[in-house]
JSON list of C-alpha atoms and ligand atoms in Angstrom, two decimals:
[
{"chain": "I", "resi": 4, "resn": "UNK", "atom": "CA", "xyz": [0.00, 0.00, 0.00]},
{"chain": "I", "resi": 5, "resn": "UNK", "atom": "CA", "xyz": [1.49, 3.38, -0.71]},
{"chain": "I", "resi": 6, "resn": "UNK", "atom": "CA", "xyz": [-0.05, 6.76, -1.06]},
{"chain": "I", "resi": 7, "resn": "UNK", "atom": "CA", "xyz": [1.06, 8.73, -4.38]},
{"chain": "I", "resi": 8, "resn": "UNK", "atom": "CA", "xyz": [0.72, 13.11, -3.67]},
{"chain": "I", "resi": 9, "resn": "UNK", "atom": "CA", "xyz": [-0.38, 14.41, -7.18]},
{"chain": "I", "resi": 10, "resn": "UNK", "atom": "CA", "xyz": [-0.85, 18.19, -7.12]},
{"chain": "I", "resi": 11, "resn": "UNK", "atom": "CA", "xyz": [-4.10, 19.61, -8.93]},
{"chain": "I", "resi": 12, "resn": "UNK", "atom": "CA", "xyz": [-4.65, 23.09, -9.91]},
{"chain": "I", "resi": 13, "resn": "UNK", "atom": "CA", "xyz": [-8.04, 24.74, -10.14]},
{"chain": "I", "resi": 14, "resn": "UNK", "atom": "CA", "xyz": [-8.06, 26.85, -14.16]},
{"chain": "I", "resi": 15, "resn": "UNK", "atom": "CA", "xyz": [-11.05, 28.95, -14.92]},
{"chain": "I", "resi": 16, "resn": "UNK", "atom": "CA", "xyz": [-12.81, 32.39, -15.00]},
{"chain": "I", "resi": 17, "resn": "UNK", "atom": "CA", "xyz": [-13.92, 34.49, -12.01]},
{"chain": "I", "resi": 18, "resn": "UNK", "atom": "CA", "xyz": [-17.07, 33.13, -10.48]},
{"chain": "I", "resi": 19, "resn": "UNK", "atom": "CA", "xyz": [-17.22, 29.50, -12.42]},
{"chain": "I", "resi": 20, "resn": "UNK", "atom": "CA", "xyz": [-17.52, 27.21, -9.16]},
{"chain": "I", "resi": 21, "resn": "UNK", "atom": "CA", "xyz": [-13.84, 26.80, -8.63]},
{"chain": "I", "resi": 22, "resn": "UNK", "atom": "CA", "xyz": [-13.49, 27.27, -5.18]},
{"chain": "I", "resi": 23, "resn": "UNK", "atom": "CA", "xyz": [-17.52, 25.64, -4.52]},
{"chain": "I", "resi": 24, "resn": "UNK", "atom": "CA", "xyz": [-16.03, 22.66, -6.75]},
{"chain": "I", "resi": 25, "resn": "UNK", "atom": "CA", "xyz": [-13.06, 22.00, -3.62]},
{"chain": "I", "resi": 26, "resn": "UNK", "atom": "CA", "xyz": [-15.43, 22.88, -0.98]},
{"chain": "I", "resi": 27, "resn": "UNK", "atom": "CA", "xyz": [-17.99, 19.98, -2.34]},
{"chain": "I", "resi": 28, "resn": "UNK", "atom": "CA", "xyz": [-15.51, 17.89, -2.90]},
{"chain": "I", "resi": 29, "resn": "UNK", "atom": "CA", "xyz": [-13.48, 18.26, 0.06]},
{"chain": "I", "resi": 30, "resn": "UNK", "atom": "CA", "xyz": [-15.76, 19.08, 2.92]},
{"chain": "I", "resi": 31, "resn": "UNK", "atom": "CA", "xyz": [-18.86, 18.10, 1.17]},
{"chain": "I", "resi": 32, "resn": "UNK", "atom": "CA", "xyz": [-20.31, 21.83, 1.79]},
{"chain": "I", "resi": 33, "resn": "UNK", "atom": "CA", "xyz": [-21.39, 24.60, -0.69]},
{"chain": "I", "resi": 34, "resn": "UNK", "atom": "CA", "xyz": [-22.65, 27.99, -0.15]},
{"chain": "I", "resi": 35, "resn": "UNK", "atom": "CA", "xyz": [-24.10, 30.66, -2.28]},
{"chain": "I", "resi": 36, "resn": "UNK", "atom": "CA", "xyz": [-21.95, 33.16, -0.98]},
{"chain": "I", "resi": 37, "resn": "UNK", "atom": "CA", "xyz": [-19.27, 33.98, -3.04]},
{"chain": "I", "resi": 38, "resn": "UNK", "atom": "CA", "xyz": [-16.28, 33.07, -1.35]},
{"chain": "I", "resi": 39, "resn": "UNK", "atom": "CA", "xyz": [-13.33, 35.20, -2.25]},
{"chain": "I", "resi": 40, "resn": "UNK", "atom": "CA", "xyz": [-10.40, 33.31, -2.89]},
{"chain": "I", "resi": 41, "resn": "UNK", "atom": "CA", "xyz": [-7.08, 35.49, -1.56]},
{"chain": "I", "resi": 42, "resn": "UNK", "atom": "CA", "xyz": [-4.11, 34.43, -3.06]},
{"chain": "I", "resi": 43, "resn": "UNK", "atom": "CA", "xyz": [-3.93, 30.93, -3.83]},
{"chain": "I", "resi": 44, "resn": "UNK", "atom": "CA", "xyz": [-5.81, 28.11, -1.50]},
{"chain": "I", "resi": 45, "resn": "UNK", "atom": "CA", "xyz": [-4.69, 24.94, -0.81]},
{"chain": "I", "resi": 46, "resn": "UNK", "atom": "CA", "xyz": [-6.59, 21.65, 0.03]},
{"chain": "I", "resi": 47, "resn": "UNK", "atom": "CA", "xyz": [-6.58, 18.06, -0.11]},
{"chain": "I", "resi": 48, "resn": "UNK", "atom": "CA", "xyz": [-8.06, 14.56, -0.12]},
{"chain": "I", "resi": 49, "resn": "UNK", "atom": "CA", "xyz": [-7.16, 11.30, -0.44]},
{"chain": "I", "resi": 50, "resn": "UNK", "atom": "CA", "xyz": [-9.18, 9.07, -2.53]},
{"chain": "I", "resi": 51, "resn": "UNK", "atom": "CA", "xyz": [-9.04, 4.91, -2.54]},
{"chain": "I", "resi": 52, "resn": "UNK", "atom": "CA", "xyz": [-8.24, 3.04, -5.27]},
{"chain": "I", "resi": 53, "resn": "UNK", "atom": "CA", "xyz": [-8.89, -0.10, -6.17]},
{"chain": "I", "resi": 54, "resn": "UNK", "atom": "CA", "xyz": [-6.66, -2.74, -5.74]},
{"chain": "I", "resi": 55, "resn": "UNK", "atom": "CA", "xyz": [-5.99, -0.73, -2.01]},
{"chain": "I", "resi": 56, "resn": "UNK", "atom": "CA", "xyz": [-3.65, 2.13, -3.15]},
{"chain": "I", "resi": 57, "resn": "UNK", "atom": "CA", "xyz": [-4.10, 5.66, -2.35]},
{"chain": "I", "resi": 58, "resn": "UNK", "atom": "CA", "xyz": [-3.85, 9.16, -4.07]},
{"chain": "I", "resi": 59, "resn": "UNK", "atom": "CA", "xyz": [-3.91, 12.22, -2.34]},
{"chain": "I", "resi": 60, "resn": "UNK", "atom": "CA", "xyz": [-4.73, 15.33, -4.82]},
{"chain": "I", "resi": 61, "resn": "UNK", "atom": "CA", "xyz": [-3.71, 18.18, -3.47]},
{"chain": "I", "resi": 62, "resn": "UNK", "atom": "CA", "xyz": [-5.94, 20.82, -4.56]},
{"chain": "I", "resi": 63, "resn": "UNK", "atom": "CA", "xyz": [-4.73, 24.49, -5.65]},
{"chain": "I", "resi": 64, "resn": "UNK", "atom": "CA", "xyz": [-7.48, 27.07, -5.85]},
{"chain": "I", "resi": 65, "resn": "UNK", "atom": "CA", "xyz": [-6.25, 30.36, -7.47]},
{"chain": "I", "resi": 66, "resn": "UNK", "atom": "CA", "xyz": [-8.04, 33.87, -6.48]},
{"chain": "I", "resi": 67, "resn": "UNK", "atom": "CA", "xyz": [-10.51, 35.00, -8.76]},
{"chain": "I", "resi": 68, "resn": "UNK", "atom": "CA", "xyz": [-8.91, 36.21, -12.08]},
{"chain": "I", "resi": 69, "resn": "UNK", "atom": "CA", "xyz": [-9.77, 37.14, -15.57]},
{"chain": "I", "resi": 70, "resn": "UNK", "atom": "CA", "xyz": [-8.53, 34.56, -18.13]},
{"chain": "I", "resi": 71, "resn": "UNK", "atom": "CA", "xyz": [-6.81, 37.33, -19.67]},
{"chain": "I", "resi": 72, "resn": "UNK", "atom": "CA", "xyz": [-4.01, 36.76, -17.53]},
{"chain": "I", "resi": 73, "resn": "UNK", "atom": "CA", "xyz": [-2.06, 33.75, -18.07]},
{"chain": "I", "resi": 74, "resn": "UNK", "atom": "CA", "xyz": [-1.66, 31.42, -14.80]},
{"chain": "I", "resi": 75, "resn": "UNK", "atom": "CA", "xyz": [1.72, 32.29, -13.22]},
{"chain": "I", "resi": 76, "resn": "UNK", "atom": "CA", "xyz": [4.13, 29.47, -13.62]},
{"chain": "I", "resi": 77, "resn": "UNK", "atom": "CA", "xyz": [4.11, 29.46, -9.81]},
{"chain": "I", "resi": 78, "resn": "UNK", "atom": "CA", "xyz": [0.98, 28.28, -9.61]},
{"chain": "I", "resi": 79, "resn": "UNK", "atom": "CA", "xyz": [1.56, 26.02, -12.20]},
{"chain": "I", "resi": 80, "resn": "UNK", "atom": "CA", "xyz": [5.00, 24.38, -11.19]},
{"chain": "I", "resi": 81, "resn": "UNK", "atom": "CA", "xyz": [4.51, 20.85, -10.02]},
{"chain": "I", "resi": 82, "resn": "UNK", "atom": "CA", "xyz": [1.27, 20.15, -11.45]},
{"chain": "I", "resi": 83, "resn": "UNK", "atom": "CA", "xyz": [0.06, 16.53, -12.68]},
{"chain": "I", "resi": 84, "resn": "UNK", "atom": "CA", "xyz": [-3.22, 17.28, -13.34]},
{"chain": "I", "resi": 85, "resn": "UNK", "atom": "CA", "xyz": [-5.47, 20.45, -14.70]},
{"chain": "I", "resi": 86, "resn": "UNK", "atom": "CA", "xyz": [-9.09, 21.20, -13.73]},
{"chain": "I", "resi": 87, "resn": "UNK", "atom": "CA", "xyz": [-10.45, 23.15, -16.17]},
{"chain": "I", "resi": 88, "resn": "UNK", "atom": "CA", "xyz": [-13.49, 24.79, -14.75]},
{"chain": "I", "resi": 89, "resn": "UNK", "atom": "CA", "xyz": [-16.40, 26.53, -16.99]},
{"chain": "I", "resi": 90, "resn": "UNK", "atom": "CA", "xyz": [-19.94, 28.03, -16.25]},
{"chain": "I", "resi": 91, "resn": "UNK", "atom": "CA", "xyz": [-22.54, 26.32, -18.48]},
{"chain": "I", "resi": 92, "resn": "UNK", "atom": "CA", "xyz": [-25.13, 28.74, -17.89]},
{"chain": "I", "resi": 93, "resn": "UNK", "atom": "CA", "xyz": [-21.56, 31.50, -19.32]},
{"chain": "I", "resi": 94, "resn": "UNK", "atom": "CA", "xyz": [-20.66, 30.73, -22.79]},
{"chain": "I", "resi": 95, "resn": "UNK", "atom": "CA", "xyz": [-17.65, 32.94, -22.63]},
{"chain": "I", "resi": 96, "resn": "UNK", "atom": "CA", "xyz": [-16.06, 31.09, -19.20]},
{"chain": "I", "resi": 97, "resn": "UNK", "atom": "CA", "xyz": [-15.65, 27.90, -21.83]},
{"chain": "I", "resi": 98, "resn": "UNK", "atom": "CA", "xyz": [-13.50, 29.93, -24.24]},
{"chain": "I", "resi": 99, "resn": "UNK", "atom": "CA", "xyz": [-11.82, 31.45, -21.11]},
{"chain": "I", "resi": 100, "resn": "UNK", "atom": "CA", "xyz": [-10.95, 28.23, -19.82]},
{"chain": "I", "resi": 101, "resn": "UNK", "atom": "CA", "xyz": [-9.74, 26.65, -22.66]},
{"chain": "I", "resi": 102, "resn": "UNK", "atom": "CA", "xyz": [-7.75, 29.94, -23.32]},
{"chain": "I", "resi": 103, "resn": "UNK", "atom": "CA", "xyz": [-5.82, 29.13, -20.11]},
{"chain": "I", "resi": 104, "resn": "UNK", "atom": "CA", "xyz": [-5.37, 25.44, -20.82]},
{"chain": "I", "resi": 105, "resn": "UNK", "atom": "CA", "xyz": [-3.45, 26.57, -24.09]},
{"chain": "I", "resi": 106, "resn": "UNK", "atom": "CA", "xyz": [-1.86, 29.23, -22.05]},
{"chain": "I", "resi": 107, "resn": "UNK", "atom": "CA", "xyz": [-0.71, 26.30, -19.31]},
{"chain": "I", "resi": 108, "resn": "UNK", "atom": "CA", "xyz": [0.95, 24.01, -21.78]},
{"chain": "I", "resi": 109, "resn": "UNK", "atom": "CA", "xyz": [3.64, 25.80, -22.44]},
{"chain": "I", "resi": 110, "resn": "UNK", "atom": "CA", "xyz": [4.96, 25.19, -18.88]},
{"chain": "I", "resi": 111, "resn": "UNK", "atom": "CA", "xyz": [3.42, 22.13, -18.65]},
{"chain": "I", "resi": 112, "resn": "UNK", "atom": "CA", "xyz": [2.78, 20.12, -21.66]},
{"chain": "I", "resi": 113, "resn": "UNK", "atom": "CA", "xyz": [2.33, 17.14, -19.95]},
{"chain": "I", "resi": 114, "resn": "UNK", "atom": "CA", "xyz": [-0.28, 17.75, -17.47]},
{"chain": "I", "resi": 115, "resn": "UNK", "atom": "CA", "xyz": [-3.55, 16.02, -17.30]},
{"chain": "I", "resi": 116, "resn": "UNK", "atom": "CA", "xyz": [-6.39, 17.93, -18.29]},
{"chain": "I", "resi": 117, "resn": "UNK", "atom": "CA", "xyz": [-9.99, 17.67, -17.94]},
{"chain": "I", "resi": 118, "resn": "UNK", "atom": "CA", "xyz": [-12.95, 20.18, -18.08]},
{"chain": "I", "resi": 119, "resn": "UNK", "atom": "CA", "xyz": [-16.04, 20.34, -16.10]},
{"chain": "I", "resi": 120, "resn": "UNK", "atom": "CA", "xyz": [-18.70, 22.32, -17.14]},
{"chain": "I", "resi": 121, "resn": "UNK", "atom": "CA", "xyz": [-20.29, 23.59, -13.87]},
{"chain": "I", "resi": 122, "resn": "UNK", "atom": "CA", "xyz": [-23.91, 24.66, -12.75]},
{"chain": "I", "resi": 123, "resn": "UNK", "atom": "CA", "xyz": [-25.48, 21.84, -13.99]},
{"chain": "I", "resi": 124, "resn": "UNK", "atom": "CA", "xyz": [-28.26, 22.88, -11.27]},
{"chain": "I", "resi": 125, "resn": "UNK", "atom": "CA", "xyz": [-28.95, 25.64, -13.42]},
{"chain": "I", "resi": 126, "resn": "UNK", "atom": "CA", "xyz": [-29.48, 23.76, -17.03]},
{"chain": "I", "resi": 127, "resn": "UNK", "atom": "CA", "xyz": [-32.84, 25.38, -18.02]},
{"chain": "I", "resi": 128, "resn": "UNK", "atom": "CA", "xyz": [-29.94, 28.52, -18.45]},
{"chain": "I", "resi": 129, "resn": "UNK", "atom": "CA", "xyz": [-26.95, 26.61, -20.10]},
{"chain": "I", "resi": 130, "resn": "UNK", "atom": "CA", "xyz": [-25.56, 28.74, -23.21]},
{"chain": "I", "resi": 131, "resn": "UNK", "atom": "CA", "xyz": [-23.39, 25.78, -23.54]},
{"chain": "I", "resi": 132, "resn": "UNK", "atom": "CA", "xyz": [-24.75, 23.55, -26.53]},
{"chain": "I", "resi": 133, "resn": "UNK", "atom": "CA", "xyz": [-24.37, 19.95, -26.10]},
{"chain": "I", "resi": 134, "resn": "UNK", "atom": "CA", "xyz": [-22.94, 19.98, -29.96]},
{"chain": "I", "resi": 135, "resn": "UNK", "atom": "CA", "xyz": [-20.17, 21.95, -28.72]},
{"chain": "I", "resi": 136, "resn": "UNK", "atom": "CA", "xyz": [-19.13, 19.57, -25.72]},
{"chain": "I", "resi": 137, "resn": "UNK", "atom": "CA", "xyz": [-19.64, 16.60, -28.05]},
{"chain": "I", "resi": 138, "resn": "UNK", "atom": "CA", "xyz": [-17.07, 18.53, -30.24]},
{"chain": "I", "resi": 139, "resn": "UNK", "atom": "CA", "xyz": [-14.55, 18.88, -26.97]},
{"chain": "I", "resi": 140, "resn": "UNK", "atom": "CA", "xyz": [-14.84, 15.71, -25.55]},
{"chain": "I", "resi": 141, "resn": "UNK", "atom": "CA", "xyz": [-13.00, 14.37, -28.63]},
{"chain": "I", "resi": 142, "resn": "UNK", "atom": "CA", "xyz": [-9.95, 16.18, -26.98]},
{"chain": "I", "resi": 143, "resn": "UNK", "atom": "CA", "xyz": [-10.45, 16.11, -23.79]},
{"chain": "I", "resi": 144, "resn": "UNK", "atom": "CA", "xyz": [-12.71, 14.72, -20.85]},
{"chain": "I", "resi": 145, "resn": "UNK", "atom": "CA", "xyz": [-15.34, 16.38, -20.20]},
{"chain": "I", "resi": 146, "resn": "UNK", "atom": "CA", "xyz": [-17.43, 16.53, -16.90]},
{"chain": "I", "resi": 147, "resn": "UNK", "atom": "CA", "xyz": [-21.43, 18.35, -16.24]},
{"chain": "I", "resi": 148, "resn": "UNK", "atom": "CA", "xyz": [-21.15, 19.24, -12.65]},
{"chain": "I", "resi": 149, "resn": "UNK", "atom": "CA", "xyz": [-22.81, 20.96, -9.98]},
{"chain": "I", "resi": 150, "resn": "UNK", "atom": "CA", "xyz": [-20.67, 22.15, -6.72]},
{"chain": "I", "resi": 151, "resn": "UNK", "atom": "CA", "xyz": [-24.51, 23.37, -5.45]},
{"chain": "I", "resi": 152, "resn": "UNK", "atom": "CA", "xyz": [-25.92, 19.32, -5.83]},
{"chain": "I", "resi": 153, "resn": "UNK", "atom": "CA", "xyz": [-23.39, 17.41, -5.97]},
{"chain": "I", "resi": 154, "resn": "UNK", "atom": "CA", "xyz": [-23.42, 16.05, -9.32]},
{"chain": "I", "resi": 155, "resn": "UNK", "atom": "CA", "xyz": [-20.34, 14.58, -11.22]},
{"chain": "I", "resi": 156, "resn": "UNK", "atom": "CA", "xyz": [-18.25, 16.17, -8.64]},
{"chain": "I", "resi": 157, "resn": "UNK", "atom": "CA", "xyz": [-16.83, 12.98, -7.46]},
{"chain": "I", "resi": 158, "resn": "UNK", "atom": "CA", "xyz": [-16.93, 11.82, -10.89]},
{"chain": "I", "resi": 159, "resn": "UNK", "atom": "CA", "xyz": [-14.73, 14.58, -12.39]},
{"chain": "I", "resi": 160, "resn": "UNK", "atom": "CA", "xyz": [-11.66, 14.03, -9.28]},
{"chain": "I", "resi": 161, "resn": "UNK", "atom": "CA", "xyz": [-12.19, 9.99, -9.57]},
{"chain": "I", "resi": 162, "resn": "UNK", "atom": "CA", "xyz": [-10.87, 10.59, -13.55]},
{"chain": "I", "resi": 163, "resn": "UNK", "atom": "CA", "xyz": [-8.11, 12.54, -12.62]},
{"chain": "I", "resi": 164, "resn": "UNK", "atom": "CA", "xyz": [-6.97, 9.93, -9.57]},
{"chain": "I", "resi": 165, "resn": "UNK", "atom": "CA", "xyz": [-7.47, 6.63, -11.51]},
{"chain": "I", "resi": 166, "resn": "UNK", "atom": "CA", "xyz": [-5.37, 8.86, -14.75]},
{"chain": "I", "resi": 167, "resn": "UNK", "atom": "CA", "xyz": [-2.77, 10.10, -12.56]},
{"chain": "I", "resi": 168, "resn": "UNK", "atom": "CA", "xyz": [-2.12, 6.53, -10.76]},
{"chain": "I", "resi": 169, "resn": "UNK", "atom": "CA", "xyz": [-2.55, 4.59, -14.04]},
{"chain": "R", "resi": 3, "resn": "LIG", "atom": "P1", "xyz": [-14.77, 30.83, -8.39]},
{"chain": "R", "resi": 3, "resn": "LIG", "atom": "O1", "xyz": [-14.54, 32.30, -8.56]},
{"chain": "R", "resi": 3, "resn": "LIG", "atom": "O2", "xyz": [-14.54, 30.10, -9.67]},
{"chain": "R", "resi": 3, "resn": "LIG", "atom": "O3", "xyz": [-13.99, 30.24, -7.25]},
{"chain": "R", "resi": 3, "resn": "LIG", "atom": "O4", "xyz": [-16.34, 30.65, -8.09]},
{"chain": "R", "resi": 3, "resn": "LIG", "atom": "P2", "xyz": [-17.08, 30.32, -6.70]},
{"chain": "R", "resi": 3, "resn": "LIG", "atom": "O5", "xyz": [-16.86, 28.90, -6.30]},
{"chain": "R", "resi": 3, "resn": "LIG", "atom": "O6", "xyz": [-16.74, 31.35, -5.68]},
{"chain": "R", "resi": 3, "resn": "LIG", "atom": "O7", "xyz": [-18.61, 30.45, -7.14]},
{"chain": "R", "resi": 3, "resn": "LIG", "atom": "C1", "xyz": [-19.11, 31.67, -7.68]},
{"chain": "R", "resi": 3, "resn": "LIG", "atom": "C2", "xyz": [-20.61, 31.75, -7.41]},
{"chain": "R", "resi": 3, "resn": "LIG", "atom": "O8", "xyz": [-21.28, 30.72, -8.11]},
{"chain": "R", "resi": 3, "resn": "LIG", "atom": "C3", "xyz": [-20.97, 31.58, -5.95]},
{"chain": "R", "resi": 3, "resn": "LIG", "atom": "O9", "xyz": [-22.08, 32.43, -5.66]},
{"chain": "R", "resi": 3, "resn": "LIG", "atom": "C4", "xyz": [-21.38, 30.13, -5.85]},
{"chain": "R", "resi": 3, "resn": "LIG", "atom": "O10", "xyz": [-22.31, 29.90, -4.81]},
{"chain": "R", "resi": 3, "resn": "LIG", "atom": "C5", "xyz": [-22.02, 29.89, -7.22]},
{"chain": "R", "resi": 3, "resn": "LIG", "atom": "N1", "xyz": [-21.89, 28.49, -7.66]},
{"chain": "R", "resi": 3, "resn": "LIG", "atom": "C6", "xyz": [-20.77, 27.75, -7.71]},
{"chain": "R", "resi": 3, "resn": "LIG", "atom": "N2", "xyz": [-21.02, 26.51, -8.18]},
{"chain": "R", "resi": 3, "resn": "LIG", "atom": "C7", "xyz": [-22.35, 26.47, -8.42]},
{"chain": "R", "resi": 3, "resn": "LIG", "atom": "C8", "xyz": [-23.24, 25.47, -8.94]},
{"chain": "R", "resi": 3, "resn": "LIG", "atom": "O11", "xyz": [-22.88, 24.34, -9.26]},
{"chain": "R", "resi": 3, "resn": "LIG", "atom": "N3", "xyz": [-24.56, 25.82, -9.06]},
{"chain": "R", "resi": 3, "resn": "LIG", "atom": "C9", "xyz": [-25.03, 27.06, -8.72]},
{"chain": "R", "resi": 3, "resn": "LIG", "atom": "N4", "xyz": [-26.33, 27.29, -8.87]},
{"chain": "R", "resi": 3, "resn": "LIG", "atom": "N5", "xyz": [-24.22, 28.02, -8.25]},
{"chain": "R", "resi": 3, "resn": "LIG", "atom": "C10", "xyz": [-22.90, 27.74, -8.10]},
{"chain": "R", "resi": 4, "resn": "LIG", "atom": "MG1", "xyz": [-12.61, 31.14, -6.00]}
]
């Protein structure tokens, strides 16, 4: 039995679910506040795999930003895995986050990426058209999720454990 420590780092526009996304997934909370991220947050869980190994993620939630800055290589260094965060009901936050994926490969062309598509809650308002995340998920995984019910947020971290053991 052995525990691998894979660092994660949370990608996406202001006010996507980012930091509701960790707090779900980690404490199994969520609040409609808006929670304003200072600086960079840090959290973690360990997940069970089968076969009785171990992964911790160790989650990096960056402040609130516009995509039009490119994520600091600080932020960045280290990372195994991307989580690409968008706002279905916010066509632009999926061109933002995809923006900053392209932006992160240049420091880290090897990283694991995957995309969830938050707010699921809220899919009588999705601008997102399922065409266009038929047409992403031929490059990348893509996730529905809501940090407010729940849904796919286990799903979206179990990919990016059983990926970064395999
Ligand atoms: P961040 O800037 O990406 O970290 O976004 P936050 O996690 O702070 O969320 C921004 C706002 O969206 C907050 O008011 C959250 O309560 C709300 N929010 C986040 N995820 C969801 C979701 O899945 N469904 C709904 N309805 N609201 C959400
Ligand atoms: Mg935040």
């Amino acid at each position: 039995m052995s525990t691998a420590v894979y660092k994660v780092c949370m990608l996406g526009d202001f006010g996507v679910g980012k930091t509701s996304l960790v707090a779900r997934y980690v404490r199994s909370t969520f609040s409609d506040k808006y929670l304003t991220t200072v600086g960079v947050k840090v959290d973690s869980r360990e997940v069970a795999l089968p076969g009785g190994d171990a992964v911790k993620l160790v989650l990096w939630d960056i402040a609130g930003r516009s995509a039009l800055d490119a994520p600091s290589v600080s932020y960045l260094r280290g990372a195994s895995a991307l989580l690409l965060v968008a706002d279905g009901t916010r066509e632009g936050s999926l061109s933002s986050a995809l923006n900053l994926l392209m932006q992160s490969r240049s420091s880290l062309p090897d990283a694991f990426a995957v995309l969830a598509v938050n707010k699921l809650d809220l899919l009588d308002r999705w601008e997102v058209a399922p065409a266009t995340l038929a047409e992403l998920r031929r490059s990348l995984p893509v996730f529905e999720t809501s940090a407010l019910s729940g849904a796919g947020v286990e799903a979206v971290f179990a990919e990016i454990a059983t990926r970064l053991r395999a």
